[in-house]
Each structure stands twice: as C-alpha cells, then as structure tokens.
C-alpha positions as MATLAB code, in Angstrom:
seq = 'XXXXXXXXXXXXXXXXXXXXXXXXXXXXXXXXXXXXXXXXXXXXXXXXXXXXXXXXXXXXXXXXXXXXXXXXXXXXXXXXXXXXXXXXXXXXXXXXXXXXXXXXXXXXXXXXXXXXXXXXXXXXXXXXXXXXXXXXXXXXXXXXXXXXXXXXXXXXXXXXXXXXXXXXXXXXXXXXXXXXXXXXXXXXXXXXXXXXXXXXXXXXXXXXXXXXXXXXXXXXXXXXXXXXXXXXXXXXXXXXXXXXXXXXXXXXXXXXXXXXXXXXXXXXXXXXXXXXXXXXXXXXXXXXXXXX';
ca = [
       0.000    0.000    0.000;
       2.819    2.368    0.934;
       4.550    1.669   -2.385;
       1.291    2.399   -4.224;
       0.906    5.757   -2.453;
       4.518    6.748   -3.177;
       4.144    5.765   -6.823;
       0.919    7.770   -7.107;
       2.582   10.836   -5.593;
       5.493   10.571   -8.017;
       3.119   10.290  -10.974;
       1.173   13.335   -9.796;
       4.379   15.324   -9.395;
       5.508   14.365  -12.894;
       2.164   15.374  -14.363;
       2.046   18.730  -12.575;
       2.888   21.669  -14.853;
       6.333   23.130  -14.303;
       6.279   26.677  -13.056;
       8.279   28.998  -15.251;
      10.895   31.072  -13.515;
       9.689   34.635  -13.059;
      10.877   36.980  -15.780;
      13.588   39.379  -14.640;
      12.453   42.924  -14.014;
      13.023   45.266  -16.969;
      16.205   47.272  -16.721;
      15.493   50.912  -15.903;
      15.502   53.594  -18.572;
      18.367   55.564  -17.090;
      21.797   56.643  -18.263;
      23.273   54.617  -15.390;
      21.592   51.434  -16.658;
      22.867   52.058  -20.196;
      26.390   52.641  -18.893;
      26.228   49.463  -16.788;
      25.113   47.405  -19.803;
      27.947   48.767  -21.936;
      30.478   48.177  -19.172;
      29.294   44.567  -18.989;
      29.791   44.286  -22.763;
      33.325   45.730  -22.623;
      34.410   43.412  -19.801;
      32.992   40.421  -21.698;
      35.110   41.346  -24.741;
      38.219   41.546  -22.593;
      37.373   38.190  -20.969;
      36.764   36.508  -24.339;
      33.262   35.558  -23.178;
      31.213   35.206  -26.357;
      27.950   34.381  -24.562;
      28.193   37.475  -22.365;
      29.008   39.666  -25.373;
      26.009   38.312  -27.288;
      23.801   38.914  -24.253;
      24.391   42.654  -24.753;
      24.093   42.756  -28.557;
      20.924   42.667  -30.652;
      20.927   39.743  -33.134;
      20.557   42.252  -35.982;
      23.564   44.353  -35.025;
      24.409   46.970  -37.690;
      28.176   47.530  -37.403;
      30.154   49.641  -39.878;
      33.868   50.404  -40.237;
      35.558   52.714  -42.743;
      38.171   50.989  -44.937;
      40.702   52.330  -47.441;
      42.396   49.106  -48.520;
      41.212   46.163  -50.610;
      43.127   42.871  -50.914;
      46.025   44.582  -49.174;
      46.138   47.441  -51.672;
      45.188   51.078  -51.246;
      41.696   51.841  -52.518;
      39.029   54.483  -52.346;
      37.204   54.454  -49.031;
      34.341   52.045  -48.492;
      32.245   50.719  -45.603;
      32.882   47.260  -44.259;
      29.847   45.669  -42.639;
      30.243   43.221  -39.778;
      27.673   40.539  -38.999;
      26.731   39.076  -35.611;
      28.318   35.793  -36.788;
      31.688   37.473  -36.372;
      31.102   37.759  -32.634;
      32.310   34.147  -32.596;
      35.838   35.529  -32.780;
      35.358   36.876  -29.231;
      36.403   33.562  -27.696;
      39.316   32.914  -30.087;
      42.940   34.096  -30.284;
      41.777   36.489  -33.041;
      40.193   38.680  -30.351;
      43.068   41.072  -29.823;
      41.217   42.775  -26.959;
      41.454   39.758  -24.625;
      43.146   40.558  -21.331;
      44.378   38.415  -18.446;
      42.706   40.910  -16.109;
      39.538   42.207  -17.832;
      38.812   44.635  -14.999;
      42.101   46.427  -15.726;
      41.093   47.240  -19.313;
      40.096   50.691  -20.493;
      36.337   51.269  -20.429;
      35.647   54.915  -21.122;
      31.883   55.091  -21.575;
      29.946   58.276  -22.291;
      26.160   58.291  -22.700;
      25.383   61.312  -24.862;
      21.598   61.164  -24.617;
      18.712   58.913  -23.648;
      15.097   58.657  -24.773;
      12.297   56.179  -24.044;
      13.756   53.219  -25.951;
      17.051   54.396  -27.365;
      20.368   55.866  -26.245;
      23.407   57.286  -28.016;
      26.813   56.541  -26.494;
      30.498   55.921  -27.147;
      32.875   53.321  -25.720;
      36.616   53.973  -25.663;
      38.231   50.540  -25.305;
      41.754   49.116  -25.448;
      41.482   48.323  -29.155;
      38.793   50.625  -30.549;
      36.517   53.616  -30.208;
      32.955   52.424  -30.763;
      30.062   54.836  -31.307;
      26.875   52.927  -30.503;
      23.110   53.183  -30.434;
      21.707   51.153  -27.557;
      18.075   50.024  -27.500;
      15.738   48.985  -24.683;
      14.584   45.700  -26.190;
      12.453   43.163  -24.298;
      13.479   44.909  -21.097;
      17.258   44.871  -21.668;
      19.714   47.422  -23.018;
      21.350   46.012  -26.170;
      23.869   47.404  -28.645;
      22.073   47.668  -31.996;
      24.178   50.092  -34.090;
      27.943   50.501  -34.131;
      30.312   52.848  -35.975;
      33.715   51.394  -35.199;
      37.123   53.077  -35.193;
      39.849   50.457  -34.532;
      43.080   51.645  -32.930;
      46.372   50.867  -34.654;
      47.651   49.023  -31.582;
      45.973   47.615  -28.497;
      46.366   50.101  -25.682;
      47.169   53.005  -28.007;
      45.861   56.435  -27.090;
      42.562   57.062  -28.893;
      42.361   60.011  -31.284;
      41.077   63.129  -29.589;
      37.639   64.428  -30.596;
      37.758   67.607  -32.671;
      35.292   70.309  -33.653;
      36.720   70.950  -37.135;
      33.900   69.038  -38.841;
      31.011   69.950  -36.532;
      29.561   72.426  -39.015;
      29.823   70.034  -41.966;
      28.197   67.235  -39.965;
      25.398   69.532  -38.778;
      24.784   70.686  -42.352;
      24.283   67.120  -43.594;
      21.925   66.302  -40.725;
      19.983   69.522  -41.279;
      19.650   68.840  -45.024;
      18.361   65.378  -44.161;
      15.701   66.811  -41.826;
      14.644   69.695  -44.057;
      14.312   67.321  -46.997;
      11.370   65.666  -45.250;
       9.550   68.985  -44.876;
      10.296   69.956  -48.485;
       9.010   66.561  -49.704;
      12.365   66.141  -51.435;
      13.110   62.421  -51.319;
      16.285   62.780  -53.374;
      17.646   65.335  -50.902;
      16.946   63.048  -47.961;
      18.456   60.037  -49.689;
      21.483   62.038  -50.820;
      22.555   62.643  -47.223;
      22.580   58.895  -46.520;
      25.080   56.215  -47.483;
      23.690   53.457  -49.707;
      24.378   50.963  -46.882;
      22.096   52.928  -44.570;
      20.561   51.207  -41.560;
      17.535   53.082  -40.168;
      15.493   51.296  -37.517;
      13.237   51.690  -34.501;
      12.056   49.532  -31.604;
       8.440   48.522  -32.216;
       5.826   47.206  -29.799;
       2.092   46.532  -29.622;
      -0.280   46.287  -26.685;
      -1.473   42.847  -27.848;
       1.962   41.193  -27.469;
       4.642   41.160  -24.782;
       7.720   41.452  -26.997;
       9.561   44.034  -29.104;
      10.804   43.900  -32.669;
      12.876   46.135  -34.925;
      11.197   47.969  -37.779;
      13.534   49.134  -40.530;
      13.667   51.610  -43.414;
      16.026   50.921  -46.318;
      18.025   53.389  -48.406;
      15.504   52.953  -51.256;
      12.537   53.415  -48.930;
      13.901   56.562  -47.299;
      13.568   58.420  -50.603;
       9.876   57.492  -50.687;
       9.471   58.478  -47.039;
      11.098   61.804  -47.880;
       8.500   62.403  -50.586;
       5.471   61.333  -48.561;
       6.187   62.409  -44.950;
       5.035   66.014  -45.224;
       2.283   65.210  -47.681;
       0.757   63.504  -44.650;
       1.704   65.999  -41.910;
       1.584   69.336  -43.724;
       4.323   71.241  -41.862;
       5.573   74.597  -43.132;
       9.194   73.907  -44.221;
      10.213   77.435  -43.214;
       8.990   77.017  -39.630;
       9.071   73.306  -38.813;
      11.452   72.184  -36.089;
      14.817   70.859  -37.239;
      17.146   70.923  -34.220;
      20.602   69.400  -34.665;
      23.020   68.377  -31.911;
      26.489   67.120  -32.813;
      27.671   65.047  -29.855;
      31.199   64.176  -30.918;
      33.400   63.830  -34.002;
      36.460   61.556  -33.995;
      38.649   60.818  -37.009;
      35.908   60.576  -39.636;
      33.075   59.305  -37.411;
      30.363   61.472  -35.848;
      27.433   60.999  -33.488;
      24.519   63.420  -33.700;
      20.808   63.882  -33.013;
      18.048   65.450  -35.074;
      14.843   66.481  -33.323;
      12.059   67.097  -35.805;
       8.422   68.051  -35.482;
       7.089   64.652  -34.413;
      10.155   62.412  -34.216;
      13.855   62.279  -33.434;
      16.802   60.432  -34.957;
      20.052   59.370  -33.351;
      22.607   59.274  -36.163;
      26.074   57.955  -36.942;
      27.859   59.628  -39.827;
      31.110   58.706  -41.577;
      33.283   60.782  -43.869;
      33.603   58.571  -46.940;
      35.926   59.823  -49.686;
      35.664   63.332  -48.278;
      31.848   63.414  -47.982;
      29.939   63.075  -44.722;
      27.125   60.534  -45.019;
      24.602   59.122  -42.552;
      25.182   55.389  -42.043;
      23.176   54.402  -38.931;
      19.913   55.807  -37.571;
      17.788   54.820  -34.600;
      14.563   56.794  -34.364;
      11.471   57.194  -32.222;
       8.249   59.115  -32.510;
       8.028   61.890  -29.945;
       5.363   61.669  -27.236;
       2.383   63.867  -28.033;
       3.314   66.548  -25.498;
       6.631   67.117  -27.302;
       5.228   67.161  -30.840;
       4.799   70.302  -32.907;
       1.473   71.044  -34.512;
       1.313   71.665  -38.241;
];
C-alpha cells in the first residue's frame, strides 16, 4: 500500500505543470543602466566571453567600419559591414582585446543622450573607439548600431575628438531633416550612405515582446516624398534641431529632433563626404510634438 501511495505521488508530481521562472524585471531607462550594460559588454570582450558579449548585442547588429584598402592594396574608401556571426571571434585568439585581467582594461563610456527606448553613447576601449546606439529591447539594453574606429595598436591612445567638422556634420543632418519637410526624397536620400541602416524599436499592446522595424536606403527616398504630404508642416517654420555630440577621425554621433520624431545618427566621412550610415529613431510623445 505504501509503495502504491509513493508511486501515485510521483506520478502526480511528474504530471504537474512546471512553473516557469519569473521573468527578470526590466532594466530601468536611465543613463546609469545604459552605462552598466555597456560596461558589462566591454568586460565580456576583454574576458573573451562570447555568450556574455552576445547577451548585450541585438541579433541584428548593424556595425560599420571605414576601410581604405582592398586585398592589401590602397583603394578608395568604403564601408565594411560586420555581422553578428563574427562575434564568434570573441572567444578565439583572433580577439586582440582579450586581457588576463579584464577589470584592468580601459572602459571609457559616455552616454550622450537617452530617450524612451534608445540611447546614443560611445565606448573607448583598449582596441577601438565604438560609437553605438543602444536600444531597450524586451526589457534589456542592447547594442544595436555601431560605428567602429579600430586603434592601430591595443592600448594606443585614442584620437582626440575635434570640432573641425562639426559644421559640416550639422549641415548634412539639417539637409536630411529639411528634406522631409520639403518633400524632397532625393535630398533626404542624398545625405545617406547606400548601406544605410535606419530602424526603430516597435511594440504593440497585444503582445509582450519588441521587434525592430527598418527603413532601407531605397525606402527613405519614398518616405522623404510622402512624410510632409501627410503631416503638412511649413518647411520654413518646422522644427529641425541638430546636436552634434562628438566627431572623432571621420566618425560622428549626432541627433536630429524634428516636429514629431527624433533620430540618433552615426555619420562617416567617406571619400571626403559626410554621409549618414546608422539611424535609430522614435516618434516623440504627443506633449513634445509640434502642430502643423
């Protein structure tokens, strides 16, 4: 009888539904939380911990680096794209940033600005300066965009930011914004590199997850033509505020605040011309929107 009771209890336990572990609380939308996430990412690179690096990177990472050589020969400048697959090198000897003492590595992190779902920041590491857009995705801060400036040698002093190109960068960003009000799709598209990545974090009240919506280089010309046909803003009066956060050796981080939206932008100077390469955008909350 005792064996029967024990067997019955075991069968009941096996049939009982397993309780899922409670979901971790969403990380706060604060500059401190963004900085902590990026610091975790930097230490994981130094430790050669691929899993920890991936835990702080969106699977659709858009990473760009300016190149001026091809097959070992000098060439005109072009953008090299990196894929998330290449994060596998983190745990290999090819990761030149690996350190015996990860905590001793350089981790200069500056958060330029923060909005509801997006932040603009820069990481100065032992082997690179990395301008990033960080997104609040499914409750965690993840690197989604990267404009990478490798250093010639690990541990080398990073190039100092300059203001020589601030005006040129601001002009490109302003032309981009004004093009939307003027319904000039060619003008908008002309400020962007053909390898443009423009995205936003999407959500819906009917589901409990986020996804990335994207706009291609081809599509942004159409958006430029149609945006103000819908909104009807006066091009001479509509808001087009530009902030240039930092410019370092051909890479810039900036922000455009328009009438009903904002863009965080990465720009690169390619063959002497500044072009927008990465954008993360959000619609502004109603209380911050301009009226047409």
